[in-house]
Coordinates of C-alpha atoms in Angstrom, one line a residue:
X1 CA -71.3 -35.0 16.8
X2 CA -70.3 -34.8 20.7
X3 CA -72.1 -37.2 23.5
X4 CA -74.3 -34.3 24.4
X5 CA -75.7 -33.2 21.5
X6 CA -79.3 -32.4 21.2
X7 CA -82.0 -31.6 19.4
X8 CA -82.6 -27.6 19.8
X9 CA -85.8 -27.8 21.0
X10 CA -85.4 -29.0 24.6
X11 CA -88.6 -30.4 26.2
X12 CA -87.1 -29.2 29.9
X13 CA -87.2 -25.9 30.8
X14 CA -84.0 -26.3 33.0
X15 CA -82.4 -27.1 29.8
X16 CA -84.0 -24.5 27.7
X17 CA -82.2 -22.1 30.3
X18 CA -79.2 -22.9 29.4
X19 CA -79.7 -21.3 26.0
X20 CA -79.1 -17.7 26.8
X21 CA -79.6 -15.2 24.1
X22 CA -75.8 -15.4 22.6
X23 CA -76.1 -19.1 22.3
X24 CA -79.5 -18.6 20.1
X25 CA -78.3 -16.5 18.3
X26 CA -75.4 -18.1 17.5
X27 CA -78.2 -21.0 16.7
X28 CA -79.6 -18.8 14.1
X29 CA -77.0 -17.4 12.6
X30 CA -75.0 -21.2 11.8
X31 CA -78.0 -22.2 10.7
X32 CA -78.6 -19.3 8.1
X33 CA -75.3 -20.2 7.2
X34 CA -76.0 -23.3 6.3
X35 CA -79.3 -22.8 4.4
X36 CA -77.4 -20.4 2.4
X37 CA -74.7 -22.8 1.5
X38 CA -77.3 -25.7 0.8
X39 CA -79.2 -23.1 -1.8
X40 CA -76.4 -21.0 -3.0
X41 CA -73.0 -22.2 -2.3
X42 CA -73.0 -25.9 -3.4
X43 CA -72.6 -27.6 -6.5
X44 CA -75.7 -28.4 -6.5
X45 CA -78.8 -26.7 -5.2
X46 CA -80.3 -27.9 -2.1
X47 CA -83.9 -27.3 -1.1
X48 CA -83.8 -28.9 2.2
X49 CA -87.9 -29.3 2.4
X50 CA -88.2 -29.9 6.2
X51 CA -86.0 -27.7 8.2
X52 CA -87.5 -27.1 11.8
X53 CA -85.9 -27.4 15.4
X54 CA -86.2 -31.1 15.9
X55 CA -83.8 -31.3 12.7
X56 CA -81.5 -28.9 13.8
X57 CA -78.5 -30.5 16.1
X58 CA -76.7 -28.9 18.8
X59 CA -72.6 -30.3 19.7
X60 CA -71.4 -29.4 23.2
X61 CA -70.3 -25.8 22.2
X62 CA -74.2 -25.1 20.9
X63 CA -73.1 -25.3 17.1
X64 CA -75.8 -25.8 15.1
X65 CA -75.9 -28.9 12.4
X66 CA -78.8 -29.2 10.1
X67 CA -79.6 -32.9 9.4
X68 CA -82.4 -35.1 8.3
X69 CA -82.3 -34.4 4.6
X70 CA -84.5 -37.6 3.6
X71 CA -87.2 -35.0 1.9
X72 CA -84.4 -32.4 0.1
X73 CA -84.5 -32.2 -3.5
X74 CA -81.9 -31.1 -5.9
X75 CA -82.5 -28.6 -8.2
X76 CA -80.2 -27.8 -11.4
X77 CA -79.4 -25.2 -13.7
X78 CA -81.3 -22.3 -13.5
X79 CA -84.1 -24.5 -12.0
X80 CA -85.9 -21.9 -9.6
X81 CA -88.9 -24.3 -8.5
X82 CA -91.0 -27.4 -8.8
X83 CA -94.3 -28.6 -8.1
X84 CA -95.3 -32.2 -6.6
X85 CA -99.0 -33.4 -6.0
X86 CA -97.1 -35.9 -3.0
X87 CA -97.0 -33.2 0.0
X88 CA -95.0 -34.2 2.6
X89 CA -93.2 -32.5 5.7
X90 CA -94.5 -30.6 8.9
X91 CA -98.0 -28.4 9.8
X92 CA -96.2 -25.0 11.5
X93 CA -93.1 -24.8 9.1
X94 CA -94.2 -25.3 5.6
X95 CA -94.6 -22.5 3.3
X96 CA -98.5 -22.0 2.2
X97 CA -97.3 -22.4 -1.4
X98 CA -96.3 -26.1 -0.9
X99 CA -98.7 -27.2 1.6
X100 CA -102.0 -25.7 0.0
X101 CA -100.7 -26.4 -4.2
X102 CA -97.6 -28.2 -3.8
X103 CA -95.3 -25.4 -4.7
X104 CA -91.7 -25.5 -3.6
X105 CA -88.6 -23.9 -3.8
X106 CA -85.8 -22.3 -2.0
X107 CA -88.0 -19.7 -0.9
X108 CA -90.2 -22.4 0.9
X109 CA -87.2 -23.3 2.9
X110 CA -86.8 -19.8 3.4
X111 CA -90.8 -20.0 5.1
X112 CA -88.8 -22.6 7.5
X113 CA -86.4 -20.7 8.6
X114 CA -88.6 -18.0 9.7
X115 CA -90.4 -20.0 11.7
X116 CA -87.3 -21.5 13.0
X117 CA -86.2 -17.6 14.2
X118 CA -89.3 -17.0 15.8
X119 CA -89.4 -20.2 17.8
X120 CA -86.0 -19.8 19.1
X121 CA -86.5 -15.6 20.1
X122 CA -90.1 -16.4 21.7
X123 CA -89.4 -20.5 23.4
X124 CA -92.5 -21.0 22.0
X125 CA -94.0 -23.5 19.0
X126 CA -96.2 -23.0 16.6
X127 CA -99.0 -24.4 16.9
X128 CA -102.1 -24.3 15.1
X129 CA -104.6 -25.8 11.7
X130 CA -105.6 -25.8 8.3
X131 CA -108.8 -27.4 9.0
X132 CA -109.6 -25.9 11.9
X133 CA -111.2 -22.5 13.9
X134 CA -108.6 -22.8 16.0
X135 CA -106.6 -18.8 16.5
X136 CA -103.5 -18.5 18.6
X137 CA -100.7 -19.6 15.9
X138 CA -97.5 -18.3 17.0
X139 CA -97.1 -16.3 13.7
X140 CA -100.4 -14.6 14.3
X141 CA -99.6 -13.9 18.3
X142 CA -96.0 -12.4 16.9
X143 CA -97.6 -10.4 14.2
X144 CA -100.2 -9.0 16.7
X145 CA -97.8 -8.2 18.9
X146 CA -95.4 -6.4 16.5
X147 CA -98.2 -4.1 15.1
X148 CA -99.2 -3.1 18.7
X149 CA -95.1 -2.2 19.2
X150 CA -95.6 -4.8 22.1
X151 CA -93.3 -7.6 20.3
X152 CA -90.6 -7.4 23.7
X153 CA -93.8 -9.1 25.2
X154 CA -93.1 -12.0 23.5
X155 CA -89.6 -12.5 24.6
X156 CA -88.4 -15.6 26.2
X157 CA -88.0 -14.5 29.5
X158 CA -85.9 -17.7 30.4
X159 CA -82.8 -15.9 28.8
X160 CA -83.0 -13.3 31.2
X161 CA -82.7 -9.5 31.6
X162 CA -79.4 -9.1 30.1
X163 CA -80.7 -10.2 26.7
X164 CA -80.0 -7.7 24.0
X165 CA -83.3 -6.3 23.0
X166 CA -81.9 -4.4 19.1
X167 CA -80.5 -7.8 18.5
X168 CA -83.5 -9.9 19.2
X169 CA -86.1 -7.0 17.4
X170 CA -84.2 -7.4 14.4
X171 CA -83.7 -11.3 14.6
X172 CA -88.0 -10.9 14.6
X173 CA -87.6 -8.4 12.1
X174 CA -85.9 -11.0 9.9
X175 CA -88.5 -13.8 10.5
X176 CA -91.0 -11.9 9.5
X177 CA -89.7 -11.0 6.1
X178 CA -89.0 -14.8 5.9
X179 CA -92.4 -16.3 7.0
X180 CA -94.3 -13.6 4.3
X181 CA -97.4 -14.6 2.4
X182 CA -95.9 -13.8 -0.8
X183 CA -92.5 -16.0 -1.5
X184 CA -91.0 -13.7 -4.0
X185 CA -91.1 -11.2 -1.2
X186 CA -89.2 -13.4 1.3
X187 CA -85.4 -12.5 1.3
X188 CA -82.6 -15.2 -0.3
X189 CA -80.8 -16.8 2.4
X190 CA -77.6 -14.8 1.4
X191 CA -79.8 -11.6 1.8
X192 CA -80.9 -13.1 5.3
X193 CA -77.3 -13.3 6.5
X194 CA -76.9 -9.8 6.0
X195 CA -79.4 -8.8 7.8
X196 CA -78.5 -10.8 10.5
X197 CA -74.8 -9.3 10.7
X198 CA -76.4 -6.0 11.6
X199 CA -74.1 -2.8 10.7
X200 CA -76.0 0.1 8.9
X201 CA -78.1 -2.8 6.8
X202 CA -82.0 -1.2 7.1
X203 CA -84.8 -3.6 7.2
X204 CA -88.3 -3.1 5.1
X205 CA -91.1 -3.8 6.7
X206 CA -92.6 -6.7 6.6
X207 CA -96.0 -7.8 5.3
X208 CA -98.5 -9.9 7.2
X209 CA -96.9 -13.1 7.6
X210 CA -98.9 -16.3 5.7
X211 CA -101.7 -18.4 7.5
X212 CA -102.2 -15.4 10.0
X213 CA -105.5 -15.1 12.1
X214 CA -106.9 -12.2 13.6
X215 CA -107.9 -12.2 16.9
X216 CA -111.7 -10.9 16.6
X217 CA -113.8 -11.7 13.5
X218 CA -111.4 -13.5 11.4
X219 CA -110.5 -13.3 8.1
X220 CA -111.0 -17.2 7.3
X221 CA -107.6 -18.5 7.3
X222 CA -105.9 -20.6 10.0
X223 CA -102.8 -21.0 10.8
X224 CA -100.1 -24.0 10.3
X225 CA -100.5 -27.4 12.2
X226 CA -97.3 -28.4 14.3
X227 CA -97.7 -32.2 13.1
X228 CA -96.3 -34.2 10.5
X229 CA -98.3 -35.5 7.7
X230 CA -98.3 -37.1 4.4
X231 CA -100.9 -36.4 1.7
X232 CA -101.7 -36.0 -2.1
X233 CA -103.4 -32.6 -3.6
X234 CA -105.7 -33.5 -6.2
X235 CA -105.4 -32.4 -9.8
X236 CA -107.4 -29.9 -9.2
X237 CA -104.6 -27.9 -7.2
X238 CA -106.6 -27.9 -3.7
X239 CA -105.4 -29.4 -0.7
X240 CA -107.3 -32.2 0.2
X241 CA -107.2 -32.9 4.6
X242 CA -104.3 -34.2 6.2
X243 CA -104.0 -36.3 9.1
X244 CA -101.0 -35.0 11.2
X245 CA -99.0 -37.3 13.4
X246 CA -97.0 -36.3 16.8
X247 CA -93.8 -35.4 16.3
X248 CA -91.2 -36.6 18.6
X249 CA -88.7 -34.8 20.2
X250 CA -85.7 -36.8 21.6
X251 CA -82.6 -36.1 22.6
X252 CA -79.0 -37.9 21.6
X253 CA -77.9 -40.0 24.5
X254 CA -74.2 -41.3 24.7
X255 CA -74.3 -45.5 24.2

């Protein structure tokens, strides 16, 4: 890893700058890569369980490198998923399946990388709770936005007007399908890099994406927390409340 890497998600904005619409895609793209080699392409498959920005690690030509794999778990055979009553990981990126019953798989990794798009395309977090009234999740705003056929609105303008707007609709396009409700109708990763490529490859339309809050009324459900937390579901298969911790974002300093 070069002196100046960093984490992607760069706390000052005349850094965030830097990362015009080429370089996040490029960000998006080595990173599907790699989430499709961890779950398809190795010996062994990898279900990665806490992929979000401040694991994802940039060298000095913006190549992206996943690391922290202290939560993955291995899976064998024709092992498709697992269940744990020990939930760990991060509020904003983990699949409802796994956070609310402990539910995981490579599809919940698939949840991540969703979020992981949406971030990148918009500058934005997500943000959001569980346990909470609070509305304004960034998978909610996006989904507003995308019914209305407003979604450009939600744009990082830092990249600036040159951005490619099909490229970036259909990079949104993509998150969506990956941050659905439903995991068996979020895309494989291998599936996800075809999209990505582009060419004649049409899109279905996505489904409202889990945890999402409507702006008037409400439907009852909140959105994810962008916090850490450890906690235990008990056997009853509820989620019991979590207390989520800060996470830190830091960036790699040459010693």
């Amino acid at each position: 890893m070069s002196p100046n890497a960093s984490h992607f998600h760069e706390t000052d904005p005349e850094k965030s700058s830097l990362l015009d619409w080429g370089r996040r895609l490029k960000i998006i793209n080595g990173v599907a890569r790699g989430m499709q080699y961890l779950h398809e392409d190795s010996q062994l498959k990898i279900v990665h369980q806490d992929l979000k920005a401040s694991n994802v690690l940039l060298d000095s030509d913006y190549n992206p490198k996943i690391s922290d794999f202290g939560l993955a778990r291995l899976f064998g055979g024709d092992q498709t998923q697992d269940v744990t009553n020990r939930v760990v990981g991060t509020y904003g990126y983990m699949a409802p399946e796994y956070a609310m019953r402990g539910h995981y798989s490579v599809k919940s990794d698939v949840f991540s990388f969703g979020v992981l798009i949406l971030e990148i395309v918009t500058g934005r977090r997500n943000s959001g709770s569980y346990y909470s009234e609070q509305s304004g999740d960034l998978l909610s705003i996006i989904w507003e936005h995308w019914t209305m056929g407003t979604i450009m609105e939600m744009v990082d303008r830092s990249m600036g007007e040159r951005a490619a707007g099909g490229e970036i609709v259909r990079c949104i396009h993509v998150g969506l399908l990956c941050v659905q409700e439903n995991p068996v109708s979020r895309p494989a990763m291998s599936a996800v890099n075809v999209m990505l490529s582009g060419g004649t490859v049409s899109l279905k339309a996505p489904s409202r994406p889990a945890f999402y809050i409507r702006k008037e009324g409400g439907d009852g459900c909140t959105g994810p927390y962008s916090g850490s937390f450890v906690g235990t579901l008990p056997s009853s298969g509820r989620s019991a409340p979590m207390s989520p911790n800060e996470v830190s974002i830091t960036e790699l300093e040459p010693r």
